[in-house]
Short mmCIF file of C-alpha atoms in Angstrom, two decimals:
data_model
loop_
_atom_site.label_atom_id
_atom_site.label_comp_id
_atom_site.label_asym_id
_atom_site.label_seq_id
_atom_site.Cartn_x
_atom_site.Cartn_y
_atom_site.Cartn_z
CA UNK A 1 -2.82 -67.57 -39.31
CA UNK A 2 -1.57 -64.35 -37.74
CA UNK A 3 -3.92 -61.35 -37.53
CA UNK A 4 -3.16 -57.53 -37.57
CA UNK A 5 -6.17 -56.79 -35.59
CA UNK A 6 -5.62 -56.12 -31.77
CA UNK A 7 -7.39 -58.52 -29.48
CA UNK A 8 -9.71 -57.08 -26.85
CA UNK A 9 -6.98 -57.69 -24.17
CA UNK A 10 -4.35 -55.78 -26.29
CA UNK A 11 -6.96 -53.02 -26.84
CA UNK A 12 -7.54 -52.58 -23.20
CA UNK A 13 -3.70 -52.35 -22.66
CA UNK A 14 -3.44 -49.63 -25.29
CA UNK A 15 -6.31 -47.63 -23.84
CA UNK A 16 -4.84 -47.88 -20.33
CA UNK A 17 -1.50 -46.61 -21.65
CA UNK A 18 -3.18 -43.66 -23.53
CA UNK A 19 -5.13 -42.82 -20.34
CA UNK A 20 -2.06 -42.87 -18.21
CA UNK A 21 -0.25 -40.58 -20.60
CA UNK A 22 -3.24 -38.18 -20.70
CA UNK A 23 -3.19 -38.13 -16.83
CA UNK A 24 0.56 -37.22 -16.96
CA UNK A 25 -0.13 -34.36 -19.45
CA UNK A 26 -3.01 -32.90 -17.67
CA UNK A 27 -1.06 -32.84 -14.49
CA UNK A 28 1.67 -31.05 -16.17
CA UNK A 29 -0.72 -28.54 -17.54
CA UNK A 30 -2.42 -28.07 -14.17
CA UNK A 31 0.85 -27.52 -12.29
CA UNK A 32 0.83 -24.57 -9.97
CA UNK A 33 4.47 -24.11 -10.34
CA UNK A 34 5.15 -24.67 -6.68
CA UNK A 35 8.83 -25.19 -5.97
CA UNK A 36 9.87 -28.75 -5.02
CA UNK A 37 13.03 -29.91 -3.43
CA UNK A 38 14.50 -30.08 -6.85
CA UNK A 39 12.25 -27.88 -8.92
CA UNK A 40 12.00 -27.63 -12.64
CA UNK A 41 13.15 -24.18 -13.69
CA UNK A 42 10.33 -23.81 -16.20
CA UNK A 43 7.75 -24.67 -13.67
CA UNK A 44 4.81 -22.61 -15.07
CA UNK A 45 1.91 -24.66 -16.66
CA UNK A 46 2.70 -25.35 -20.26
CA UNK A 47 -0.34 -23.67 -21.74
CA UNK A 48 -2.09 -20.29 -21.40
CA UNK A 49 -0.61 -17.11 -19.92
CA UNK A 50 -0.08 -16.86 -16.13
CA UNK A 51 -0.10 -14.15 -13.45
CA UNK A 52 3.24 -12.74 -11.99
CA UNK A 53 1.45 -10.75 -9.25
CA UNK A 54 4.75 -9.93 -7.38
CA UNK A 55 5.62 -10.94 -3.81
CA UNK A 56 8.05 -9.65 -1.21
CA UNK A 57 8.05 -13.06 0.58
CA UNK A 58 9.47 -14.52 -2.66
CA UNK A 59 12.57 -12.37 -2.25
CA UNK A 60 13.37 -14.00 1.10
CA UNK A 61 13.53 -17.48 -0.45
CA UNK A 62 16.98 -18.75 -1.80
CA UNK A 63 17.89 -18.76 -5.33
CA UNK A 64 16.83 -22.13 -7.02
CA UNK A 65 13.42 -22.02 -5.35
CA UNK A 66 11.80 -22.25 -8.77
CA UNK A 67 11.10 -19.81 -11.62
CA UNK A 68 7.73 -18.45 -10.33
CA UNK A 69 9.46 -17.65 -6.96
CA UNK A 70 12.18 -15.74 -8.82
CA UNK A 71 9.69 -13.95 -11.22
CA UNK A 72 7.56 -12.85 -8.42
CA UNK A 73 10.45 -11.27 -6.47
CA UNK A 74 11.66 -9.34 -9.50
CA UNK A 75 8.15 -8.07 -10.22
CA UNK A 76 7.66 -7.02 -6.59
CA UNK A 77 10.91 -5.12 -6.87
CA UNK A 78 9.92 -3.27 -9.93
CA UNK A 79 6.37 -2.64 -8.60
CA UNK A 80 7.79 -1.17 -5.45
CA UNK A 81 10.04 1.25 -7.49
CA UNK A 82 7.32 2.58 -9.57
CA UNK A 83 4.88 2.88 -6.77
CA UNK A 84 7.35 4.83 -4.65
CA UNK A 85 8.92 6.75 -7.38
CA UNK A 86 5.82 7.90 -9.19
CA UNK A 87 3.24 7.96 -6.30
CA UNK A 88 0.24 9.69 -7.48
CA UNK A 89 1.82 11.36 -10.30
CA UNK A 90 0.49 9.29 -13.01
CA UNK A 91 2.02 5.77 -13.58
CA UNK A 92 -0.35 2.91 -12.63
CA UNK A 93 0.64 -0.56 -13.70
CA UNK A 94 -3.13 -1.29 -14.25
CA UNK A 95 -4.36 2.18 -15.22
CA UNK A 96 -7.86 2.10 -16.50
CA UNK A 97 -8.35 -1.62 -15.77
CA UNK A 98 -11.18 -2.82 -13.67
CA UNK A 99 -10.65 -3.92 -10.02
CA UNK A 100 -9.59 -7.57 -9.83
CA UNK A 101 -8.30 -7.55 -13.37
CA UNK A 102 -5.30 -9.58 -14.22
CA UNK A 103 -1.85 -8.50 -13.05
CA UNK A 104 0.28 -6.30 -15.16
CA UNK A 105 2.98 -9.06 -15.67
CA UNK A 106 2.15 -12.23 -17.42
CA UNK A 107 4.30 -15.47 -18.17
CA UNK A 108 3.74 -17.02 -21.45
CA UNK A 109 4.93 -20.58 -22.22
CA UNK A 110 5.68 -21.47 -25.86
CA UNK A 111 2.36 -23.40 -26.07
CA UNK A 112 0.41 -20.30 -25.23
CA UNK A 113 -3.07 -20.06 -26.96
CA UNK A 114 -2.91 -17.83 -29.84
CA UNK A 115 -2.48 -17.41 -33.68
CA UNK A 116 1.08 -18.41 -34.49
CA UNK A 117 2.64 -16.33 -37.30
CA UNK A 118 3.88 -18.61 -40.15
CA UNK A 119 6.73 -16.32 -40.85
CA UNK A 120 7.93 -16.51 -37.26
CA UNK A 121 6.55 -19.26 -35.10
CA UNK A 122 7.76 -17.56 -31.94
CA UNK A 123 5.27 -14.71 -32.52
CA UNK A 124 1.91 -15.14 -31.03
CA UNK A 125 -1.33 -12.95 -31.53
CA UNK A 126 -3.87 -13.31 -28.83
CA UNK A 127 -7.10 -12.82 -30.88
CA UNK A 128 -9.21 -11.91 -27.72
CA UNK A 129 -7.21 -8.84 -26.95
CA UNK A 130 -5.16 -8.13 -29.95
CA UNK A 131 -1.95 -8.31 -28.29
CA UNK A 132 1.26 -9.66 -29.58
CA UNK A 133 4.29 -11.23 -28.03
CA UNK A 134 7.24 -13.22 -28.75
CA UNK A 135 7.69 -16.51 -26.66
CA UNK A 136 11.32 -16.02 -26.69
CA UNK A 137 11.40 -12.33 -25.38
CA UNK A 138 9.48 -9.95 -23.23
CA UNK A 139 6.92 -7.55 -24.76
CA UNK A 140 4.72 -4.65 -23.54
CA UNK A 141 1.23 -4.53 -24.90
CA UNK A 142 -0.44 -1.23 -24.80
CA UNK A 143 -3.94 -2.51 -25.73
CA UNK A 144 -4.13 -4.29 -22.40
CA UNK A 145 -1.32 -2.49 -20.50
CA UNK A 146 0.33 -5.88 -19.89
CA UNK A 147 3.88 -7.16 -19.96
CA UNK A 148 4.13 -10.64 -21.56
CA UNK A 149 7.34 -12.63 -20.96
CA UNK A 150 8.20 -16.02 -22.42
CA UNK A 151 9.10 -18.81 -19.83
CA UNK A 152 11.86 -20.17 -22.06
CA UNK A 153 13.97 -16.96 -21.75
CA UNK A 154 13.15 -16.74 -18.10
CA UNK A 155 14.39 -20.22 -17.58
CA UNK A 156 17.64 -19.43 -19.38
CA UNK A 157 18.20 -16.39 -16.99
CA UNK A 158 17.34 -18.54 -14.05
CA UNK A 159 20.25 -21.10 -14.92
CA UNK A 160 22.88 -18.86 -16.63
CA UNK A 161 24.96 -18.52 -13.52
CA UNK A 162 24.17 -14.92 -12.66
CA UNK A 163 21.63 -13.47 -10.23
CA UNK A 164 18.43 -14.25 -11.83
CA UNK A 165 16.34 -11.87 -9.84
CA UNK A 166 18.41 -9.01 -10.82
CA UNK A 167 18.41 -9.72 -14.54
CA UNK A 168 14.66 -10.56 -14.73
CA UNK A 169 13.95 -7.41 -12.67
CA UNK A 170 15.99 -5.46 -15.21
CA UNK A 171 13.90 -6.83 -18.23
CA UNK A 172 10.64 -6.18 -16.23
CA UNK A 173 11.85 -2.65 -15.52
CA UNK A 174 12.66 -2.04 -19.25
CA UNK A 175 9.07 -3.27 -20.24
CA UNK A 176 7.59 -1.06 -17.59
CA UNK A 177 9.38 1.87 -19.14
CA UNK A 178 7.37 1.19 -22.15
CA UNK A 179 4.17 1.42 -19.91
CA UNK A 180 5.36 4.84 -18.94
CA UNK A 181 5.61 5.80 -22.57
CA UNK A 182 2.16 4.84 -23.00
CA UNK A 183 0.76 7.30 -20.16
CA UNK A 184 -0.86 10.56 -20.83
CA UNK A 185 2.11 12.52 -19.58
CA UNK A 186 4.15 10.82 -22.23
CA UNK A 187 1.89 11.41 -25.17
CA UNK A 188 -0.71 8.61 -24.26
CA UNK A 189 0.53 5.97 -26.62
CA UNK A 190 3.36 3.56 -27.31
CA UNK A 191 4.17 2.05 -30.70
CA UNK A 192 7.55 0.56 -31.71
CA UNK A 193 9.48 3.04 -33.53
CA UNK A 194 6.67 5.55 -33.99
CA UNK A 195 4.77 8.14 -32.05
CA UNK A 196 6.87 11.28 -32.47
CA UNK A 197 10.22 10.05 -31.18
CA UNK A 198 13.31 11.66 -32.70
CA UNK A 199 14.92 8.33 -33.86
CA UNK A 200 13.74 4.69 -34.12
CA UNK A 201 15.77 3.66 -31.14
CA UNK A 202 14.65 6.35 -28.74
CA UNK A 203 11.57 4.32 -27.75
CA UNK A 204 13.91 1.57 -26.62
CA UNK A 205 16.74 3.94 -25.23
CA UNK A 206 14.37 5.42 -22.69
CA UNK A 207 13.34 2.07 -21.10
CA UNK A 208 16.96 1.12 -20.99
CA UNK A 209 17.62 4.38 -18.97
CA UNK A 210 14.71 3.54 -16.83
CA UNK A 211 16.01 0.14 -16.00
CA UNK A 212 19.30 2.03 -14.77
CA UNK A 213 17.15 4.39 -12.54
CA UNK A 214 15.48 1.27 -11.17
CA UNK A 215 18.88 -0.56 -10.42
CA UNK A 216 20.19 2.52 -8.51
CA UNK A 217 17.09 2.49 -6.39
CA UNK A 218 17.46 -1.21 -5.78
CA UNK A 219 21.05 -0.62 -4.62
CA UNK A 220 19.92 2.11 -2.21
CA UNK A 221 17.22 -0.30 -0.96
CA UNK A 222 19.93 -3.00 -0.44
CA UNK A 223 18.49 -5.40 -3.03
CA UNK A 224 21.56 -5.41 -5.29
CA UNK A 225 25.21 -5.26 -4.63
CA UNK A 226 26.46 -1.68 -4.74
CA UNK A 227 29.81 -2.70 -5.98
CA UNK A 228 28.67 -4.60 -8.99
CA UNK A 229 25.09 -3.59 -9.97
CA UNK A 230 26.08 -0.80 -12.24
CA UNK A 231 28.56 -2.94 -14.13
CA UNK A 232 26.50 -6.06 -14.25
CA UNK A 233 23.50 -4.21 -15.32
CA UNK A 234 25.10 -2.52 -18.11
CA UNK A 235 26.42 -5.78 -19.25
CA UNK A 236 22.88 -7.36 -19.46
CA UNK A 237 22.02 -4.78 -22.23
CA UNK A 238 25.49 -4.89 -23.80
CA UNK A 239 25.24 -8.68 -24.43
CA UNK A 240 21.64 -8.26 -25.70
CA UNK A 241 22.70 -5.58 -28.00
CA UNK A 242 20.87 -3.84 -30.83
CA UNK A 243 19.86 -6.92 -32.77
CA UNK A 244 18.13 -8.66 -30.00
CA UNK A 245 15.69 -11.21 -31.69
CA UNK A 246 16.91 -9.91 -35.00
CA UNK A 247 15.17 -6.62 -34.47
CA UNK A 248 16.98 -3.37 -35.03
CA UNK A 249 14.68 -1.22 -32.92
CA UNK A 250 17.13 -1.39 -30.02
CA UNK A 251 20.38 0.63 -30.09
CA UNK A 252 23.88 -0.55 -30.41
CA UNK A 253 25.29 -2.60 -27.48
CA UNK A 254 27.52 0.10 -26.37
CA UNK A 255 24.64 2.65 -26.40
CA UNK A 256 22.36 0.41 -24.49
CA UNK A 257 25.02 0.09 -21.87
CA UNK A 258 25.48 3.92 -21.88
CA UNK A 259 21.72 4.61 -21.61
CA UNK A 260 21.47 2.24 -18.60
CA UNK A 261 24.47 3.88 -16.89
CA UNK A 262 22.84 7.34 -17.51
CA UNK A 263 19.68 6.25 -15.62
CA UNK A 264 21.81 4.77 -12.85
CA UNK A 265 23.95 7.77 -12.48
CA UNK A 266 21.43 10.54 -12.93
CA UNK A 267 17.92 9.11 -12.34
CA UNK A 268 14.68 9.20 -14.21
CA UNK A 269 15.04 12.96 -15.01
CA UNK A 270 18.07 12.18 -17.19
CA UNK A 271 15.73 9.64 -19.12
CA UNK A 272 13.18 12.59 -19.56
CA UNK A 273 15.93 14.72 -20.95
CA UNK A 274 16.72 12.38 -23.74
CA UNK A 275 13.49 13.79 -25.33
CA UNK A 276 11.44 16.23 -23.43
CA UNK A 277 8.42 16.08 -25.77
CA UNK A 278 7.73 12.46 -24.67
CA UNK A 279 8.91 12.29 -21.05
CA UNK A 280 9.08 8.95 -19.26
CA UNK A 281 8.06 10.49 -16.02
CA UNK A 282 5.65 13.45 -15.40
CA UNK A 283 8.37 15.74 -14.14
CA UNK A 284 11.57 17.08 -15.80
CA UNK A 285 13.67 18.29 -13.19
#
């Protein structure tokens, strides 16, 4: 007579298999993202949110050294731009935060802890801070003065055939532009489509312009190719367009490209001139 009950020997085998699977899963979760000889592009741990502090040394490593290396190089570039451009004039990427607090930029995998919205499972609310992000995009949260970016879109950028450090840096620069909008010199707050802007797209137009000013700075520093950066940077925003993630807060693709080129050609002062009542930098000339 056959039996459906597992024998002690079979039960031990099942337990051993489950333990082995658990070890593999924990190892993946605890991964530090260190680049290997053939790294996984999405090499951040698969849960939680993770620091992207920025590192100049990351920029000296070859492309393909792993996603954390690429992201740290891009963040270092943006931080260098803001520190040198703004100086003591008002923009701090951790303004008001205590010493030793988490870095301004955070990587967020799709399995990040948080309350998933049933209407859009890509949207996550972190109950501890009140921050919101979309795991398929980059978002600035003014509550914690932090930029969150999904590891999935970062992985796509890493492998799409272009210069991933450049494209990631553009996205980080755009979100840093939102941080500038949250500073006292720009009205002290940032909310999507609100806060006294002349149109619903102005809150996004200014950061597109900001990313252009950053790109020109990077060309002058020798980070980006002077013959292609203006064109390629404009294409990044043209391709993303006004319906990025189905949201209409961004301008039309031709306008996003135009505002990027405005910042590239004329600098941050031109981004201020778009709406002087809410400058993106604490000077207007």
